[in-house]
């Protein structure tokens, strides 16, 4: 009996250790539960400054500006000039501006011619009326009457010509636009439009001829190079080389003459427009050596 009791007590030791372990686990869980249920006070944080993008509100055109290179050409363009010659007294417009009145000439001579034409018309009319009355009385021949009648018609046409010339002393724009370039200045003497047109036509024609000669010279230079290569390769004789070089020299001489003619035509155009042409003459001062004293 004692042996059994001792063994029974010895078998109770593992059970008691397990109970202790369970008690510790339960106590730890209770501590965790108690700690989890505790409310923590919030910590006050300092405000953080954050960057903000700022846009200035403006017109829509200022938000998107793009620039492109280009060239503007006019829809309509015209070169205007006086149809009569004279001295410019008014030139109100400048390059780039709009204006109906472009220039005005001194009209005193044209007004005097108009007055003289009217006087001639009045005299011719009086002579015509007198001969008409004499013709009704058979005092003059019809031939003399027709002569006076013709003189009267000519006198009236001269008034129309004088009035047209007086109107042409004022140069106005043919259509609305801007003045691109002025070729004359105020108080310059200009010539009639016919002479200007002739000078301008000659200048343009010679320019076209010079451009054609430049193309011909370039083509002849290529021909000379090809013939020279053929000669060095033994494919042609030296006579063809000489002929090609001679053609090149003729073309070059024609081009040089055309360059000079273009310059002369340009000078004539400037003179027709009323400008002068003063060749650049360098100031040369002859300094004679002084006499040396002994």
PDB file of C-alpha atoms in Angstrom, residues 9-277:
ATOM      1  CA  UNK A   9       2.280  11.062  -5.615  1.00  0.00           C
ATOM      2  CA  UNK A  10       5.208  10.732  -7.944  1.00  0.00           C
ATOM      3  CA  UNK A  11       2.829  10.652 -10.950  1.00  0.00           C
ATOM      4  CA  UNK A  12       1.156  13.905  -9.811  1.00  0.00           C
ATOM      5  CA  UNK A  13       4.333  16.003 -10.401  1.00  0.00           C
ATOM      6  CA  UNK A  14       4.070  16.268 -14.194  1.00  0.00           C
ATOM      7  CA  UNK A  15       0.467  17.246 -13.886  1.00  0.00           C
ATOM      8  CA  UNK A  16       1.284  20.077 -11.492  1.00  0.00           C
ATOM      9  CA  UNK A  17       4.015  21.425 -13.807  1.00  0.00           C
ATOM     10  CA  UNK A  18       1.554  21.504 -16.660  1.00  0.00           C
ATOM     11  CA  UNK A  19      -0.867  23.427 -14.512  1.00  0.00           C
ATOM     12  CA  UNK A  20       1.813  25.986 -13.724  1.00  0.00           C
ATOM     13  CA  UNK A  21       2.602  26.424 -17.428  1.00  0.00           C
ATOM     14  CA  UNK A  22      -1.050  26.920 -18.268  1.00  0.00           C
ATOM     15  CA  UNK A  23      -1.350  29.470 -15.501  1.00  0.00           C
ATOM     16  CA  UNK A  24       1.620  31.397 -16.880  1.00  0.00           C
ATOM     17  CA  UNK A  25       0.176  31.347 -20.396  1.00  0.00           C
ATOM     18  CA  UNK A  26      -3.181  32.545 -19.141  1.00  0.00           C
ATOM     19  CA  UNK A  27      -1.506  35.308 -17.145  1.00  0.00           C
ATOM     20  CA  UNK A  28       0.528  36.421 -20.198  1.00  0.00           C
ATOM     21  CA  UNK A  29      -2.567  36.471 -22.398  1.00  0.00           C
ATOM     22  CA  UNK A  30      -4.412  38.494 -19.808  1.00  0.00           C
ATOM     23  CA  UNK A  31      -1.553  40.974 -19.689  1.00  0.00           C
ATOM     24  CA  UNK A  32      -1.589  41.296 -23.476  1.00  0.00           C
ATOM     25  CA  UNK A  33      -5.332  41.783 -23.495  1.00  0.00           C
ATOM     26  CA  UNK A  34      -5.079  44.395 -20.805  1.00  0.00           C
ATOM     27  CA  UNK A  35      -2.283  46.169 -22.699  1.00  0.00           C
ATOM     28  CA  UNK A  36      -4.241  46.057 -25.983  1.00  0.00           C
ATOM     29  CA  UNK A  37      -7.279  47.569 -24.421  1.00  0.00           C
ATOM     30  CA  UNK A  38      -5.301  50.540 -23.086  1.00  0.00           C
ATOM     31  CA  UNK A  39      -5.998  53.749 -25.208  1.00  0.00           C
ATOM     32  CA  UNK A  40      -2.881  55.629 -26.358  1.00  0.00           C
ATOM     33  CA  UNK A  41      -3.018  59.411 -26.469  1.00  0.00           C
ATOM     34  CA  UNK A  42      -2.445  60.945 -29.991  1.00  0.00           C
ATOM     35  CA  UNK A  43       0.890  62.640 -30.619  1.00  0.00           C
ATOM     36  CA  UNK A  44       0.643  66.192 -32.034  1.00  0.00           C
ATOM     37  CA  UNK A  45       2.685  66.529 -35.276  1.00  0.00           C
ATOM     38  CA  UNK A  46       4.055  69.796 -36.623  1.00  0.00           C
ATOM     39  CA  UNK A  47       2.472  70.924 -39.969  1.00  0.00           C
ATOM     40  CA  UNK A  48       4.623  70.159 -43.022  1.00  0.00           C
ATOM     41  CA  UNK A  49       4.946  72.834 -45.770  1.00  0.00           C
ATOM     42  CA  UNK A  50       4.337  71.288 -49.158  1.00  0.00           C
ATOM     43  CA  UNK A  51       5.266  72.940 -52.515  1.00  0.00           C
ATOM     44  CA  UNK A  52       2.350  74.202 -54.616  1.00  0.00           C
ATOM     45  CA  UNK A  53       2.430  75.034 -58.360  1.00  0.00           C
ATOM     46  CA  UNK A  54       1.110  78.498 -59.235  1.00  0.00           C
ATOM     47  CA  UNK A  55      -0.102  79.474 -62.754  1.00  0.00           C
ATOM     48  CA  UNK A  56      -0.878  83.005 -63.875  1.00  0.00           C
ATOM     49  CA  UNK A  57      -4.139  83.185 -65.815  1.00  0.00           C
ATOM     50  CA  UNK A  58      -3.844  85.285 -68.954  1.00  0.00           C
ATOM     51  CA  UNK A  59      -5.030  85.569 -72.521  1.00  0.00           C
ATOM     52  CA  UNK A  60      -5.108  82.413 -74.575  1.00  0.00           C
ATOM     53  CA  UNK A  61      -2.811  83.831 -77.243  1.00  0.00           C
ATOM     54  CA  UNK A  62      -0.030  84.422 -74.709  1.00  0.00           C
ATOM     55  CA  UNK A  63      -0.052  80.802 -73.567  1.00  0.00           C
ATOM     56  CA  UNK A  64       0.931  79.320 -76.931  1.00  0.00           C
ATOM     57  CA  UNK A  65       3.280  81.416 -79.076  1.00  0.00           C
ATOM     58  CA  UNK A  66       5.044  79.799 -82.002  1.00  0.00           C
ATOM     59  CA  UNK A  67       7.404  81.425 -84.468  1.00  0.00           C
ATOM     60  CA  UNK A  68       8.180  80.082 -87.928  1.00  0.00           C
ATOM     61  CA  UNK A  69      10.506  81.525 -90.563  1.00  0.00           C
ATOM     62  CA  UNK A  70       8.865  82.397 -93.855  1.00  0.00           C
ATOM     63  CA  UNK A  71       8.505  84.852 -96.685  1.00  0.00           C
ATOM     64  CA  UNK A  72       5.455  86.997 -97.345  1.00  0.00           C
ATOM     65  CA  UNK A  73       4.594  87.948-100.909  1.00  0.00           C
ATOM     66  CA  UNK A  74       1.985  90.485-101.950  1.00  0.00           C
ATOM     67  CA  UNK A  75      -1.186  89.367-103.691  1.00  0.00           C
ATOM     68  CA  UNK A  76      -1.093  92.469-105.893  1.00  0.00           C
ATOM     69  CA  UNK A  77       1.863  94.695-106.622  1.00  0.00           C
ATOM     70  CA  UNK A  78       2.524  97.536-109.034  1.00  0.00           C
ATOM     71  CA  UNK A  79       5.414  99.846-109.854  1.00  0.00           C
ATOM     72  CA  UNK A  80       3.998 103.363-110.143  1.00  0.00           C
ATOM     73  CA  UNK A  81       5.670 106.412-111.665  1.00  0.00           C
ATOM     74  CA  UNK A  82       4.754 109.814-113.074  1.00  0.00           C
ATOM     75  CA  UNK A  83       3.554 110.002-116.667  1.00  0.00           C
ATOM     76  CA  UNK A  84       4.998 113.515-116.909  1.00  0.00           C
ATOM     77  CA  UNK A  85       8.337 114.902-115.859  1.00  0.00           C
ATOM     78  CA  UNK A  86       8.998 117.524-113.241  1.00  0.00           C
ATOM     79  CA  UNK A  87      10.306 118.274-109.758  1.00  0.00           C
ATOM     80  CA  UNK A  88       8.822 116.483-106.757  1.00  0.00           C
ATOM     81  CA  UNK A  89       7.444 118.941-104.203  1.00  0.00           C
ATOM     82  CA  UNK A  90       5.507 116.514-101.987  1.00  0.00           C
ATOM     83  CA  UNK A  91       6.387 112.968-100.973  1.00  0.00           C
ATOM     84  CA  UNK A  92       4.178 112.270 -97.941  1.00  0.00           C
ATOM     85  CA  UNK A  93       4.503 108.488 -97.732  1.00  0.00           C
ATOM     86  CA  UNK A  94       7.398 106.451 -96.409  1.00  0.00           C
ATOM     87  CA  UNK A  95       8.251 102.798 -96.901  1.00  0.00           C
ATOM     88  CA  UNK A  96       5.850 100.468 -95.130  1.00  0.00           C
ATOM     89  CA  UNK A  97       3.032 103.007 -94.786  1.00  0.00           C
ATOM     90  CA  UNK A  98      -0.338 103.239 -96.467  1.00  0.00           C
ATOM     91  CA  UNK A  99      -1.359 106.301 -98.388  1.00  0.00           C
ATOM     92  CA  UNK A 100      -3.558 107.411-101.255  1.00  0.00           C
ATOM     93  CA  UNK A 101      -1.386 110.383-102.250  1.00  0.00           C
ATOM     94  CA  UNK A 102       2.074 109.070-103.071  1.00  0.00           C
ATOM     95  CA  UNK A 103       3.803 112.112-104.555  1.00  0.00           C
ATOM     96  CA  UNK A 104       3.160 115.443-106.239  1.00  0.00           C
ATOM     97  CA  UNK A 105       5.097 117.444-108.835  1.00  0.00           C
ATOM     98  CA  UNK A 106       5.477 121.171-109.205  1.00  0.00           C
ATOM     99  CA  UNK A 107       2.365 122.007-111.250  1.00  0.00           C
ATOM    100  CA  UNK A 108       3.053 125.666-112.104  1.00  0.00           C
ATOM    101  CA  UNK A 109       4.345 124.970-115.618  1.00  0.00           C
ATOM    102  CA  UNK A 110       1.402 122.679-116.366  1.00  0.00           C
ATOM    103  CA  UNK A 111      -1.086 125.241-115.089  1.00  0.00           C
ATOM    104  CA  UNK A 112       0.480 127.867-117.357  1.00  0.00           C
ATOM    105  CA  UNK A 113       0.231 125.520-120.344  1.00  0.00           C
ATOM    106  CA  UNK A 114      -3.430 124.894-119.566  1.00  0.00           C
ATOM    107  CA  UNK A 115      -4.103 128.632-119.400  1.00  0.00           C
ATOM    108  CA  UNK A 116      -2.356 129.169-122.742  1.00  0.00           C
ATOM    109  CA  UNK A 117      -4.334 126.313-124.305  1.00  0.00           C
ATOM    110  CA  UNK A 118      -7.602 127.859-123.150  1.00  0.00           C
ATOM    111  CA  UNK A 119      -6.604 131.218-124.631  1.00  0.00           C
ATOM    112  CA  UNK A 120      -5.771 129.563-127.957  1.00  0.00           C
ATOM    113  CA  UNK A 121      -9.108 127.766-127.849  1.00  0.00           C
ATOM    114  CA  UNK A 122     -10.998 131.033-127.300  1.00  0.00           C
ATOM    115  CA  UNK A 123      -9.170 132.723-130.178  1.00  0.00           C
ATOM    116  CA  UNK A 124      -9.776 129.770-132.490  1.00  0.00           C
ATOM    117  CA  UNK A 125     -13.447 129.695-131.527  1.00  0.00           C
ATOM    118  CA  UNK A 126     -13.886 133.405-132.278  1.00  0.00           C
ATOM    119  CA  UNK A 127     -12.174 132.976-135.645  1.00  0.00           C
ATOM    120  CA  UNK A 128     -14.350 129.971-136.401  1.00  0.00           C
ATOM    121  CA  UNK A 129     -17.589 131.830-135.569  1.00  0.00           C
ATOM    122  CA  UNK A 130     -16.553 134.825-137.701  1.00  0.00           C
ATOM    123  CA  UNK A 131     -15.790 132.661-140.734  1.00  0.00           C
ATOM    124  CA  UNK A 132     -19.040 130.799-140.239  1.00  0.00           C
ATOM    125  CA  UNK A 133     -21.016 134.043-140.571  1.00  0.00           C
ATOM    126  CA  UNK A 134     -18.972 135.017-143.620  1.00  0.00           C
ATOM    127  CA  UNK A 135     -19.627 131.614-145.165  1.00  0.00           C
ATOM    128  CA  UNK A 136     -23.374 132.118-144.774  1.00  0.00           C
ATOM    129  CA  UNK A 137     -22.980 135.370-146.715  1.00  0.00           C
ATOM    130  CA  UNK A 138     -20.750 133.691-149.322  1.00  0.00           C
ATOM    131  CA  UNK A 139     -17.974 136.124-148.374  1.00  0.00           C
ATOM    132  CA  UNK A 140     -15.327 133.388-147.857  1.00  0.00           C
ATOM    133  CA  UNK A 141     -14.648 130.063-149.444  1.00  0.00           C
ATOM    134  CA  UNK A 142     -15.612 126.808-147.770  1.00  0.00           C
ATOM    135  CA  UNK A 143     -11.970 125.793-147.749  1.00  0.00           C
ATOM    136  CA  UNK A 144     -11.025 128.769-145.558  1.00  0.00           C
ATOM    137  CA  UNK A 145     -13.948 128.027-143.274  1.00  0.00           C
ATOM    138  CA  UNK A 146     -12.929 124.382-142.877  1.00  0.00           C
ATOM    139  CA  UNK A 147      -9.402 125.488-142.018  1.00  0.00           C
ATOM    140  CA  UNK A 148     -10.727 127.668-139.161  1.00  0.00           C
ATOM    141  CA  UNK A 149     -13.002 124.861-138.038  1.00  0.00           C
ATOM    142  CA  UNK A 150     -10.089 122.424-137.921  1.00  0.00           C
ATOM    143  CA  UNK A 151      -7.989 124.904-135.948  1.00  0.00           C
ATOM    144  CA  UNK A 152     -10.797 125.221-133.422  1.00  0.00           C
ATOM    145  CA  UNK A 153     -11.017 121.437-132.949  1.00  0.00           C
ATOM    146  CA  UNK A 154      -7.245 121.194-132.494  1.00  0.00           C
ATOM    147  CA  UNK A 155      -7.333 123.967-129.885  1.00  0.00           C
ATOM    148  CA  UNK A 156     -10.008 122.114-127.923  1.00  0.00           C
ATOM    149  CA  UNK A 157      -7.993 118.873-127.979  1.00  0.00           C
ATOM    150  CA  UNK A 158      -4.941 120.732-126.668  1.00  0.00           C
ATOM    151  CA  UNK A 159      -6.966 121.751-123.632  1.00  0.00           C
ATOM    152  CA  UNK A 160      -7.748 118.095-122.937  1.00  0.00           C
ATOM    153  CA  UNK A 161      -4.048 117.249-123.217  1.00  0.00           C
ATOM    154  CA  UNK A 162      -3.077 120.096-120.884  1.00  0.00           C
ATOM    155  CA  UNK A 163      -5.702 119.088-118.320  1.00  0.00           C
ATOM    156  CA  UNK A 164      -4.518 115.465-118.431  1.00  0.00           C
ATOM    157  CA  UNK A 165      -0.908 116.557-117.916  1.00  0.00           C
ATOM    158  CA  UNK A 166      -1.951 118.697-114.954  1.00  0.00           C
ATOM    159  CA  UNK A 167      -3.771 115.731-113.395  1.00  0.00           C
ATOM    160  CA  UNK A 168      -0.692 113.551-113.902  1.00  0.00           C
ATOM    161  CA  UNK A 169       1.346 115.805-111.629  1.00  0.00           C
ATOM    162  CA  UNK A 170      -0.364 114.013-108.711  1.00  0.00           C
ATOM    163  CA  UNK A 171       0.611 110.368-108.230  1.00  0.00           C
ATOM    164  CA  UNK A 172      -1.948 108.263-106.383  1.00  0.00           C
ATOM    165  CA  UNK A 173      -2.009 104.612-105.357  1.00  0.00           C
ATOM    166  CA  UNK A 174      -3.858 102.400-107.874  1.00  0.00           C
ATOM    167  CA  UNK A 175      -5.217 100.193-105.059  1.00  0.00           C
ATOM    168  CA  UNK A 176      -5.089  99.879-101.279  1.00  0.00           C
ATOM    169  CA  UNK A 177      -1.750  98.616-100.007  1.00  0.00           C
ATOM    170  CA  UNK A 178       1.611  99.534 -98.513  1.00  0.00           C
ATOM    171  CA  UNK A 179       4.576 101.261-100.092  1.00  0.00           C
ATOM    172  CA  UNK A 180       7.346  98.664-100.294  1.00  0.00           C
ATOM    173  CA  UNK A 181      10.173 100.834-101.632  1.00  0.00           C
ATOM    174  CA  UNK A 182      10.877 104.393-102.733  1.00  0.00           C
ATOM    175  CA  UNK A 183      13.346 105.036-105.537  1.00  0.00           C
ATOM    176  CA  UNK A 184      13.278 108.851-105.408  1.00  0.00           C
ATOM    177  CA  UNK A 185      13.372 111.522-102.743  1.00  0.00           C
ATOM    178  CA  UNK A 186      11.662 114.844-102.309  1.00  0.00           C
ATOM    179  CA  UNK A 187      12.744 117.773-104.549  1.00  0.00           C
ATOM    180  CA  UNK A 188      14.285 115.448-107.139  1.00  0.00           C
ATOM    181  CA  UNK A 189      13.611 115.892-110.848  1.00  0.00           C
ATOM    182  CA  UNK A 190      11.909 112.886-112.432  1.00  0.00           C
ATOM    183  CA  UNK A 191      11.238 112.087-116.051  1.00  0.00           C
ATOM    184  CA  UNK A 192       8.196 110.790-117.847  1.00  0.00           C
ATOM    185  CA  UNK A 193       6.985 107.220-117.467  1.00  0.00           C
ATOM    186  CA  UNK A 194       7.802 106.273-121.063  1.00  0.00           C
ATOM    187  CA  UNK A 195      11.523 106.755-120.554  1.00  0.00           C
ATOM    188  CA  UNK A 196      11.370 104.857-117.277  1.00  0.00           C
ATOM    189  CA  UNK A 197       9.574 101.938-118.921  1.00  0.00           C
ATOM    190  CA  UNK A 198      12.117 101.790-121.737  1.00  0.00           C
ATOM    191  CA  UNK A 199      15.028 101.768-119.291  1.00  0.00           C
ATOM    192  CA  UNK A 200      13.353  99.153-117.102  1.00  0.00           C
ATOM    193  CA  UNK A 201      12.600  96.893-120.078  1.00  0.00           C
ATOM    194  CA  UNK A 202      16.183  97.091-121.313  1.00  0.00           C
ATOM    195  CA  UNK A 203      17.495  96.278-117.841  1.00  0.00           C
ATOM    196  CA  UNK A 204      15.251  93.221-117.449  1.00  0.00           C
ATOM    197  CA  UNK A 205      16.000  91.850-120.917  1.00  0.00           C
ATOM    198  CA  UNK A 206      19.742  92.108-120.376  1.00  0.00           C
ATOM    199  CA  UNK A 207      19.390  90.407-117.003  1.00  0.00           C
ATOM    200  CA  UNK A 208      17.657  87.449-118.669  1.00  0.00           C
ATOM    201  CA  UNK A 209      20.354  87.293-121.339  1.00  0.00           C
ATOM    202  CA  UNK A 210      23.068  87.293-118.668  1.00  0.00           C
ATOM    203  CA  UNK A 211      21.383  84.431-116.805  1.00  0.00           C
ATOM    204  CA  UNK A 212      21.230  82.393-120.018  1.00  0.00           C
ATOM    205  CA  UNK A 213      24.911  83.068-120.666  1.00  0.00           C
ATOM    206  CA  UNK A 214      25.794  81.899-117.160  1.00  0.00           C
ATOM    207  CA  UNK A 215      24.046  78.591-117.809  1.00  0.00           C
ATOM    208  CA  UNK A 216      25.843  78.277-121.157  1.00  0.00           C
ATOM    209  CA  UNK A 217      29.243  78.956-119.564  1.00  0.00           C
ATOM    210  CA  UNK A 218      28.641  76.297-116.888  1.00  0.00           C
ATOM    211  CA  UNK A 219      27.624  73.734-119.519  1.00  0.00           C
ATOM    212  CA  UNK A 220      30.652  74.554-121.697  1.00  0.00           C
ATOM    213  CA  UNK A 221      32.986  74.160-118.707  1.00  0.00           C
ATOM    214  CA  UNK A 222      31.639  70.645-118.161  1.00  0.00           C
ATOM    215  CA  UNK A 223      32.154  69.896-121.854  1.00  0.00           C
ATOM    216  CA  UNK A 224      35.787  71.015-121.631  1.00  0.00           C
ATOM    217  CA  UNK A 225      36.371  68.736-118.643  1.00  0.00           C
ATOM    218  CA  UNK A 226      34.835  65.737-120.422  1.00  0.00           C
ATOM    219  CA  UNK A 227      36.824  66.313-123.608  1.00  0.00           C
ATOM    220  CA  UNK A 228      40.014  66.671-121.570  1.00  0.00           C
ATOM    221  CA  UNK A 229      39.327  63.345-119.820  1.00  0.00           C
ATOM    222  CA  UNK A 230      38.694  61.675-123.177  1.00  0.00           C
ATOM    223  CA  UNK A 231      41.925  63.102-124.570  1.00  0.00           C
ATOM    224  CA  UNK A 232      43.964  61.843-121.609  1.00  0.00           C
ATOM    225  CA  UNK A 233      42.358  58.426-122.035  1.00  0.00           C
ATOM    226  CA  UNK A 234      43.227  58.355-125.734  1.00  0.00           C
ATOM    227  CA  UNK A 235      39.608  58.446-126.903  1.00  0.00           C
ATOM    228  CA  UNK A 236      39.820  61.725-128.870  1.00  0.00           C
ATOM    229  CA  UNK A 237      42.385  63.978-130.477  1.00  0.00           C
ATOM    230  CA  UNK A 238      43.724  67.325-129.276  1.00  0.00           C
ATOM    231  CA  UNK A 239      41.762  69.261-131.925  1.00  0.00           C
ATOM    232  CA  UNK A 240      38.510  68.586-130.058  1.00  0.00           C
ATOM    233  CA  UNK A 241      40.115  69.900-126.861  1.00  0.00           C
ATOM    234  CA  UNK A 242      41.039  73.138-128.623  1.00  0.00           C
ATOM    235  CA  UNK A 243      37.523  73.540-130.053  1.00  0.00           C
ATOM    236  CA  UNK A 244      35.928  73.048-126.625  1.00  0.00           C
ATOM    237  CA  UNK A 245      38.267  75.582-125.021  1.00  0.00           C
ATOM    238  CA  UNK A 246      37.604  78.087-127.798  1.00  0.00           C
ATOM    239  CA  UNK A 247      33.837  77.767-127.254  1.00  0.00           C
ATOM    240  CA  UNK A 248      34.354  78.319-123.539  1.00  0.00           C
ATOM    241  CA  UNK A 249      36.375  81.493-124.120  1.00  0.00           C
ATOM    242  CA  UNK A 250      33.666  82.863-126.450  1.00  0.00           C
ATOM    243  CA  UNK A 251      30.935  82.224-123.859  1.00  0.00           C
ATOM    244  CA  UNK A 252      32.989  83.799-121.084  1.00  0.00           C
ATOM    245  CA  UNK A 253      33.650  86.879-123.214  1.00  0.00           C
ATOM    246  CA  UNK A 254      29.921  87.235-123.952  1.00  0.00           C
ATOM    247  CA  UNK A 255      29.110  86.897-120.249  1.00  0.00           C
ATOM    248  CA  UNK A 256      31.606  89.613-119.320  1.00  0.00           C
ATOM    249  CA  UNK A 257      30.109  91.945-121.938  1.00  0.00           C
ATOM    250  CA  UNK A 258      26.607  91.230-120.627  1.00  0.00           C
ATOM    251  CA  UNK A 259      27.692  92.055-117.066  1.00  0.00           C
ATOM    252  CA  UNK A 260      28.873  95.451-118.255  1.00  0.00           C
ATOM    253  CA  UNK A 261      25.652  96.052-120.194  1.00  0.00           C
ATOM    254  CA  UNK A 262      23.522  95.229-117.141  1.00  0.00           C
ATOM    255  CA  UNK A 263      25.451  97.829-115.160  1.00  0.00           C
ATOM    256  CA  UNK A 264      24.983 100.464-117.877  1.00  0.00           C
ATOM    257  CA  UNK A 265      21.257  99.718-118.113  1.00  0.00           C
ATOM    258  CA  UNK A 266      20.948 100.054-114.350  1.00  0.00           C
ATOM    259  CA  UNK A 267      22.611 103.474-114.500  1.00  0.00           C
ATOM    260  CA  UNK A 268      20.187 104.518-117.249  1.00  0.00           C
ATOM    261  CA  UNK A 269      17.269 103.332-115.118  1.00  0.00           C
ATOM    262  CA  UNK A 270      18.426 105.404-112.148  1.00  0.00           C
ATOM    263  CA  UNK A 271      18.746 108.463-114.370  1.00  0.00           C
ATOM    264  CA  UNK A 272      15.281 107.907-115.843  1.00  0.00           C
ATOM    265  CA  UNK A 273      13.822 107.720-112.349  1.00  0.00           C
ATOM    266  CA  UNK A 274      15.309 111.100-111.587  1.00  0.00           C
ATOM    267  CA  UNK A 275      18.360 110.081-109.613  1.00  0.00           C
ATOM    268  CA  UNK A 276      21.888 111.053-110.487  1.00  0.00           C
ATOM    269  CA  UNK A 277      24.867 108.814-110.974  1.00  0.00           C
TER     270      UNK A 277
END
